[in-house]
Amino acid sequence: MTYPQTDRTAPVPPPVGLEAEMRADPKKQEKFARLAADPYFAQVVSANQAYLRAAVPHLAATERDHWVLSCLPGTNGGRRLSTVSMKRMEVFVLLRHEEPEDDTAVHGFMVVRESVLHRYARSGQGVEELNPHLTFDRSRPYQDAGDDQVRICGWYDELIAALAEEPFAVAARELAASLLVGITNNARHHNYQLADQVLGRAVSTGQPL
């Protein structure tokens, strides 16, 4: 499926219909306000930017219907800060650290194509040996991702650094490409206010920065 490129210089029309309704939802506004007021907000925004820019080539054209960004979802005992979902699965998740004295530290995971990482690995060294600071988890595979998947866990800055490297960016993009062709069943959880920050949209005008 091919999507049109988004012109970031063109004015964005005011939200209508379902988008306007979701933006006006007081529960979504309250969750965003809570996240925006906490010290880990900048970490959440920068990490989601790194993932979405690496994995999704046409962000505006696929937003909400094909990928969803939730804000403070009520999973993992309330420790989740945000979740990016596609189809029926989560692909990028950020959580608050468990230790209360370190509540500004954010960690999380992303799901990518494992075969891509192996393709880039140097002879004689596995992908895990090349990236000892990351954890590679194959214990809970997602049905929508098929057999070729791995969950990579790390601190938010480690995930950002990984996504800046070609192997991880391509691995994330190839998995996302197989999911973005379908409609997600999580559209109702999308938080436009958080997406505005991550995508760099001016909240007051609806126009790109």
PDB file of C-alpha atoms in Angstrom:
ATOM      1  CA  MET A   1       0.000   0.000   0.000  1.00  0.00           C
ATOM      2  CA  THR A   2       1.328   3.420  -0.969  1.00  0.00           C
ATOM      3  CA  TYR A   3       0.583   6.576   0.977  1.00  0.00           C
ATOM      4  CA  PRO A   4       1.046  10.148  -0.246  1.00  0.00           C
ATOM      5  CA  GLN A   5       3.927  12.125   1.205  1.00  0.00           C
ATOM      6  CA  THR A   6       2.939  14.760   3.733  1.00  0.00           C
ATOM      7  CA  ASP A   7       3.816  18.371   2.927  1.00  0.00           C
ATOM      8  CA  ARG A   8       4.876  19.830   6.289  1.00  0.00           C
ATOM      9  CA  THR A   9       4.714  23.359   4.855  1.00  0.00           C
ATOM     10  CA  ALA A  10       1.030  23.162   3.896  1.00  0.00           C
ATOM     11  CA  PRO A  11      -1.588  24.377   6.378  1.00  0.00           C
ATOM     12  CA  VAL A  12      -3.457  21.643   8.244  1.00  0.00           C
ATOM     13  CA  PRO A  13      -7.246  22.115   8.332  1.00  0.00           C
ATOM     14  CA  PRO A  14      -9.012  22.289  11.696  1.00  0.00           C
ATOM     15  CA  PRO A  15      -9.960  18.876  13.108  1.00  0.00           C
ATOM     16  CA  VAL A  16     -13.422  17.622  12.232  1.00  0.00           C
ATOM     17  CA  GLY A  17     -15.540  14.628  13.102  1.00  0.00           C
ATOM     18  CA  LEU A  18     -13.925  11.894  15.147  1.00  0.00           C
ATOM     19  CA  GLU A  19     -10.621  13.739  15.560  1.00  0.00           C
ATOM     20  CA  ALA A  20     -12.348  16.795  17.030  1.00  0.00           C
ATOM     21  CA  GLU A  21     -14.365  14.567  19.341  1.00  0.00           C
ATOM     22  CA  MET A  22     -11.250  12.717  20.537  1.00  0.00           C
ATOM     23  CA  ARG A  23      -9.341  15.968  21.096  1.00  0.00           C
ATOM     24  CA  ALA A  24     -12.225  17.273  23.209  1.00  0.00           C
ATOM     25  CA  ASP A  25     -12.422  14.122  25.343  1.00  0.00           C
ATOM     26  CA  PRO A  26     -11.799  15.311  28.940  1.00  0.00           C
ATOM     27  CA  LYS A  27     -10.219  11.989  29.952  1.00  0.00           C
ATOM     28  CA  LYS A  28      -7.656  12.204  27.148  1.00  0.00           C
ATOM     29  CA  GLN A  29      -6.960  15.857  27.969  1.00  0.00           C
ATOM     30  CA  GLU A  30      -6.508  15.015  31.656  1.00  0.00           C
ATOM     31  CA  LYS A  31      -4.091  12.169  30.921  1.00  0.00           C
ATOM     32  CA  PHE A  32      -2.015  14.358  28.638  1.00  0.00           C
ATOM     33  CA  ALA A  33      -1.941  17.163  31.232  1.00  0.00           C
ATOM     34  CA  ARG A  34      -0.688  14.715  33.868  1.00  0.00           C
ATOM     35  CA  LEU A  35       2.058  13.397  31.609  1.00  0.00           C
ATOM     36  CA  ALA A  36       3.078  16.881  30.433  1.00  0.00           C
ATOM     37  CA  ALA A  37       3.485  18.027  34.047  1.00  0.00           C
ATOM     38  CA  ASP A  38       5.871  15.232  35.031  1.00  0.00           C
ATOM     39  CA  PRO A  39       9.688  15.213  34.668  1.00  0.00           C
ATOM     40  CA  TYR A  40       9.758  12.269  32.254  1.00  0.00           C
ATOM     41  CA  PHE A  41       7.624  14.027  29.607  1.00  0.00           C
ATOM     42  CA  ALA A  42      10.573  15.121  27.447  1.00  0.00           C
ATOM     43  CA  GLN A  43      11.955  11.589  27.511  1.00  0.00           C
ATOM     44  CA  VAL A  44       8.613  10.172  26.371  1.00  0.00           C
ATOM     45  CA  VAL A  45       8.373  12.668  23.506  1.00  0.00           C
ATOM     46  CA  SER A  46      11.953  12.179  22.275  1.00  0.00           C
ATOM     47  CA  ALA A  47      11.780   8.375  22.402  1.00  0.00           C
ATOM     48  CA  ASN A  48       8.462   8.227  20.543  1.00  0.00           C
ATOM     49  CA  GLN A  49       9.841  10.649  17.952  1.00  0.00           C
ATOM     50  CA  ALA A  50      12.832   8.370  17.392  1.00  0.00           C
ATOM     51  CA  TYR A  51      10.660   5.292  16.927  1.00  0.00           C
ATOM     52  CA  LEU A  52       7.964   6.806  14.712  1.00  0.00           C
ATOM     53  CA  ARG A  53      10.432   8.635  12.469  1.00  0.00           C
ATOM     54  CA  ALA A  54      12.412   5.429  11.992  1.00  0.00           C
ATOM     55  CA  ALA A  55       9.490   3.036  11.551  1.00  0.00           C
ATOM     56  CA  VAL A  56       6.659   4.947   9.841  1.00  0.00           C
ATOM     57  CA  PRO A  57       7.377   6.717   6.531  1.00  0.00           C
ATOM     58  CA  HIS A  58       4.067   8.599   6.207  1.00  0.00           C
ATOM     59  CA  LEU A  59       3.054   9.532   9.722  1.00  0.00           C
ATOM     60  CA  ALA A  60       0.187  11.936   9.097  1.00  0.00           C
ATOM     61  CA  ALA A  61      -1.465   9.755   6.454  1.00  0.00           C
ATOM     62  CA  THR A  62      -1.559   6.691   8.709  1.00  0.00           C
ATOM     63  CA  GLU A  63      -2.211   8.310  12.114  1.00  0.00           C
ATOM     64  CA  ARG A  64      -4.952   6.803  14.307  1.00  0.00           C
ATOM     65  CA  ASP A  65      -6.298   4.360  11.702  1.00  0.00           C
ATOM     66  CA  HIS A  66      -3.027   2.468  11.209  1.00  0.00           C
ATOM     67  CA  TRP A  67      -0.862   3.514  14.153  1.00  0.00           C
ATOM     68  CA  VAL A  68      -1.953   4.743  17.569  1.00  0.00           C
ATOM     69  CA  LEU A  69      -0.093   6.605  20.314  1.00  0.00           C
ATOM     70  CA  SER A  70      -1.738   6.217  23.712  1.00  0.00           C
ATOM     71  CA  CYS A  71      -1.005   8.360  26.763  1.00  0.00           C
ATOM     72  CA  LEU A  72      -0.769   6.852  30.271  1.00  0.00           C
ATOM     73  CA  PRO A  73      -2.569   3.620  29.341  1.00  0.00           C
ATOM     74  CA  GLY A  74      -3.863   1.723  32.351  1.00  0.00           C
ATOM     75  CA  THR A  75      -1.693  -1.364  31.888  1.00  0.00           C
ATOM     76  CA  ASN A  76       1.315  -2.738  33.792  1.00  0.00           C
ATOM     77  CA  GLY A  77      -0.038  -1.454  37.077  1.00  0.00           C
ATOM     78  CA  GLY A  78      -0.206   2.125  35.826  1.00  0.00           C
ATOM     79  CA  ARG A  79       3.502   2.266  35.059  1.00  0.00           C
ATOM     80  CA  ARG A  80       3.083   2.712  31.326  1.00  0.00           C
ATOM     81  CA  LEU A  81       3.734   6.178  29.987  1.00  0.00           C
ATOM     82  CA  SER A  82       2.857   5.610  26.332  1.00  0.00           C
ATOM     83  CA  THR A  83       2.265   2.842  23.820  1.00  0.00           C
ATOM     84  CA  VAL A  84       2.482   2.822  20.039  1.00  0.00           C
ATOM     85  CA  SER A  85       0.148   0.192  18.595  1.00  0.00           C
ATOM     86  CA  MET A  86      -0.422  -1.195  15.097  1.00  0.00           C
ATOM     87  CA  LYS A  87      -3.146  -3.671  14.150  1.00  0.00           C
ATOM     88  CA  ARG A  88      -3.712  -5.692  17.359  1.00  0.00           C
ATOM     89  CA  MET A  89      -0.227  -5.386  18.841  1.00  0.00           C
ATOM     90  CA  GLU A  90       2.013  -2.933  20.675  1.00  0.00           C
ATOM     91  CA  VAL A  91       5.248  -2.088  18.884  1.00  0.00           C
ATOM     92  CA  PHE A  92       6.858   0.579  21.115  1.00  0.00           C
ATOM     93  CA  VAL A  93       6.194   0.881  24.843  1.00  0.00           C
ATOM     94  CA  LEU A  94       7.646   3.250  27.462  1.00  0.00           C
ATOM     95  CA  LEU A  95       7.355   2.691  31.207  1.00  0.00           C
ATOM     96  CA  ARG A  96       8.233   4.519  34.397  1.00  0.00           C
ATOM     97  CA  HIS A  97      11.108   2.963  36.311  1.00  0.00           C
ATOM     98  CA  GLU A  98      10.025   0.778  39.240  1.00  0.00           C
ATOM     99  CA  GLU A  99      12.331   2.430  41.788  1.00  0.00           C
ATOM    100  CA  PRO A 100      10.624   5.516  43.302  1.00  0.00           C
ATOM    101  CA  GLU A 101      13.929   7.316  43.885  1.00  0.00           C
ATOM    102  CA  ASP A 102      14.642   7.150  40.174  1.00  0.00           C
ATOM    103  CA  ASP A 103      11.293   8.260  38.795  1.00  0.00           C
ATOM    104  CA  THR A 104      12.784  10.353  36.001  1.00  0.00           C
ATOM    105  CA  ALA A 105      14.274   7.267  34.321  1.00  0.00           C
ATOM    106  CA  VAL A 106      12.210   5.802  31.497  1.00  0.00           C
ATOM    107  CA  HIS A 107      12.699   2.391  29.966  1.00  0.00           C
ATOM    108  CA  GLY A 108      10.749   0.383  27.426  1.00  0.00           C
ATOM    109  CA  PHE A 109      10.789  -1.966  24.479  1.00  0.00           C
ATOM    110  CA  MET A 110      10.258  -2.120  20.744  1.00  0.00           C
ATOM    111  CA  VAL A 111       9.346  -5.079  18.547  1.00  0.00           C
ATOM    112  CA  VAL A 112      11.340  -5.447  15.311  1.00  0.00           C
ATOM    113  CA  ARG A 113      12.203  -7.970  12.591  1.00  0.00           C
ATOM    114  CA  GLU A 114      14.922 -10.224  13.976  1.00  0.00           C
ATOM    115  CA  SER A 115      16.068 -11.412  10.542  1.00  0.00           C
ATOM    116  CA  VAL A 116      17.025  -7.840   9.620  1.00  0.00           C
ATOM    117  CA  LEU A 117      19.319  -7.562  12.636  1.00  0.00           C
ATOM    118  CA  HIS A 118      20.978 -10.857  11.733  1.00  0.00           C
ATOM    119  CA  ARG A 119      21.449  -9.582   8.200  1.00  0.00           C
ATOM    120  CA  TYR A 120      23.489  -6.646   9.490  1.00  0.00           C
ATOM    121  CA  ALA A 121      25.463  -8.617  12.091  1.00  0.00           C
ATOM    122  CA  ARG A 122      29.161  -9.052  11.395  1.00  0.00           C
ATOM    123  CA  SER A 123      30.587 -12.504  10.781  1.00  0.00           C
ATOM    124  CA  GLY A 124      31.313 -14.356  14.008  1.00  0.00           C
ATOM    125  CA  GLN A 125      29.282 -11.979  16.200  1.00  0.00           C
ATOM    126  CA  GLY A 126      25.612 -12.251  17.007  1.00  0.00           C
ATOM    127  CA  VAL A 127      23.345  -9.228  17.270  1.00  0.00           C
ATOM    128  CA  GLU A 128      23.192  -9.591  21.046  1.00  0.00           C
ATOM    129  CA  GLU A 129      26.977  -9.633  21.357  1.00  0.00           C
ATOM    130  CA  LEU A 130      27.165  -6.443  19.316  1.00  0.00           C
ATOM    131  CA  ASN A 131      24.601  -4.732  21.579  1.00  0.00           C
ATOM    132  CA  PRO A 132      25.237  -5.928  25.154  1.00  0.00           C
ATOM    133  CA  HIS A 133      23.466  -2.895  26.671  1.00  0.00           C
ATOM    134  CA  LEU A 134      20.135  -4.049  25.207  1.00  0.00           C
ATOM    135  CA  THR A 135      18.026  -7.055  26.203  1.00  0.00           C
ATOM    136  CA  PHE A 136      16.586  -9.312  23.503  1.00  0.00           C
ATOM    137  CA  ASP A 137      13.370 -11.034  24.577  1.00  0.00           C
ATOM    138  CA  ARG A 138      11.726 -13.796  22.531  1.00  0.00           C
ATOM    139  CA  SER A 139       9.496 -15.154  25.282  1.00  0.00           C
ATOM    140  CA  ARG A 140       6.180 -13.540  24.321  1.00  0.00           C
ATOM    141  CA  PRO A 141       5.731 -13.381  20.539  1.00  0.00           C
ATOM    142  CA  TYR A 142       2.900 -11.337  19.031  1.00  0.00           C
ATOM    143  CA  GLN A 143       0.574 -13.099  16.601  1.00  0.00           C
ATOM    144  CA  ASP A 144       0.384 -10.161  14.188  1.00  0.00           C
ATOM    145  CA  ALA A 145       4.188 -10.033  13.844  1.00  0.00           C
ATOM    146  CA  GLY A 146       4.535 -13.670  12.765  1.00  0.00           C
ATOM    147  CA  ASP A 147       7.566 -15.829  13.480  1.00  0.00           C
ATOM    148  CA  ASP A 148      10.198 -13.229  12.611  1.00  0.00           C
ATOM    149  CA  GLN A 149      10.216 -10.884  15.602  1.00  0.00           C
ATOM    150  CA  VAL A 150      12.179  -9.941  18.703  1.00  0.00           C
ATOM    151  CA  ARG A 151      11.369  -7.596  21.568  1.00  0.00           C
ATOM    152  CA  ILE A 152      14.282  -5.279  22.397  1.00  0.00           C
ATOM    153  CA  CYS A 153      14.328  -3.748  25.879  1.00  0.00           C
ATOM    154  CA  GLY A 154      16.422  -0.879  27.220  1.00  0.00           C
ATOM    155  CA  TRP A 155      16.510   2.592  28.743  1.00  0.00           C
ATOM    156  CA  TYR A 156      14.898   5.298  26.662  1.00  0.00           C
ATOM    157  CA  ASP A 157      18.226   6.787  25.538  1.00  0.00           C
ATOM    158  CA  GLU A 158      19.521   3.341  24.556  1.00  0.00           C
ATOM    159  CA  LEU A 159      16.441   2.773  22.403  1.00  0.00           C
ATOM    160  CA  ILE A 160      16.893   6.204  20.795  1.00  0.00           C
ATOM    161  CA  ALA A 161      20.545   5.430  20.068  1.00  0.00           C
ATOM    162  CA  ALA A 162      19.630   2.042  18.578  1.00  0.00           C
ATOM    163  CA  LEU A 163      16.974   3.576  16.310  1.00  0.00           C
ATOM    164  CA  ALA A 164      19.570   6.027  15.013  1.00  0.00           C
ATOM    165  CA  GLU A 165      21.508   3.043  13.646  1.00  0.00           C
ATOM    166  CA  GLU A 166      20.519   1.575  10.287  1.00  0.00           C
ATOM    167  CA  PRO A 167      20.040  -2.070  11.402  1.00  0.00           C
ATOM    168  CA  PHE A 168      17.510  -1.234  14.101  1.00  0.00           C
ATOM    169  CA  ALA A 169      15.758   1.445  12.046  1.00  0.00           C
ATOM    170  CA  VAL A 170      15.329  -0.952   9.108  1.00  0.00           C
ATOM    171  CA  ALA A 171      14.242  -3.781  11.423  1.00  0.00           C
ATOM    172  CA  ALA A 172      11.597  -1.519  12.983  1.00  0.00           C
ATOM    173  CA  ARG A 173      10.455  -0.207   9.593  1.00  0.00           C
ATOM    174  CA  GLU A 174      10.136  -3.652   8.011  1.00  0.00           C
ATOM    175  CA  LEU A 175       7.980  -4.949  10.838  1.00  0.00           C
ATOM    176  CA  ALA A 176       5.848  -1.796  10.818  1.00  0.00           C
ATOM    177  CA  ALA A 177       5.368  -2.067   7.050  1.00  0.00           C
ATOM    178  CA  SER A 178       3.660  -5.433   7.495  1.00  0.00           C
ATOM    179  CA  LEU A 179       1.313  -3.989  10.132  1.00  0.00           C
ATOM    180  CA  LEU A 180       0.454  -0.607   8.613  1.00  0.00           C
ATOM    181  CA  VAL A 181      -1.419  -2.245   5.734  1.00  0.00           C
ATOM    182  CA  GLY A 182      -4.161  -3.139   8.205  1.00  0.00           C
ATOM    183  CA  ILE A 183      -6.534  -1.051  10.306  1.00  0.00           C
ATOM    184  CA  THR A 184      -5.760  -1.037  14.020  1.00  0.00           C
ATOM    185  CA  ASN A 185      -8.394  -1.972  16.577  1.00  0.00           C
ATOM    186  CA  ASN A 186      -6.875   0.511  19.059  1.00  0.00           C
ATOM    187  CA  ALA A 187      -7.893   3.734  17.306  1.00  0.00           C
ATOM    188  CA  ARG A 188     -10.068   4.842  20.241  1.00  0.00           C
ATOM    189  CA  HIS A 189      -6.961   4.988  22.452  1.00  0.00           C
ATOM    190  CA  HIS A 190      -5.081   7.519  20.294  1.00  0.00           C
ATOM    191  CA  ASN A 191      -4.126  10.703  22.132  1.00  0.00           C
ATOM    192  CA  TYR A 192      -3.894  13.631  19.718  1.00  0.00           C
ATOM    193  CA  GLN A 193      -2.376  15.971  22.283  1.00  0.00           C
ATOM    194  CA  LEU A 194       0.620  13.684  22.818  1.00  0.00           C
ATOM    195  CA  ALA A 195       0.852  13.028  19.079  1.00  0.00           C
ATOM    196  CA  ASP A 196       0.969  16.803  18.496  1.00  0.00           C
ATOM    197  CA  GLN A 197       4.090  17.019  20.642  1.00  0.00           C
ATOM    198  CA  VAL A 198       5.752  13.983  19.079  1.00  0.00           C
ATOM    199  CA  LEU A 199       4.995  15.036  15.496  1.00  0.00           C
ATOM    200  CA  GLY A 200       5.860  18.696  16.094  1.00  0.00           C
ATOM    201  CA  ARG A 201       2.432  20.136  15.378  1.00  0.00           C
ATOM    202  CA  ALA A 202       1.421  23.518  16.725  1.00  0.00           C
ATOM    203  CA  VAL A 203      -1.445  22.776  19.101  1.00  0.00           C
ATOM    204  CA  SER A 204      -3.147  26.171  18.867  1.00  0.00           C
ATOM    205  CA  THR A 205      -3.346  26.336  15.087  1.00  0.00           C
ATOM    206  CA  GLY A 206      -3.128  22.729  13.970  1.00  0.00           C
ATOM    207  CA  GLN A 207      -0.285  23.689  11.642  1.00  0.00           C
ATOM    208  CA  PRO A 208       3.174  22.073  11.525  1.00  0.00           C
ATOM    209  CA  LEU A 209       5.991  23.878  13.349  1.00  0.00           C
TER     210      LEU A 209
END
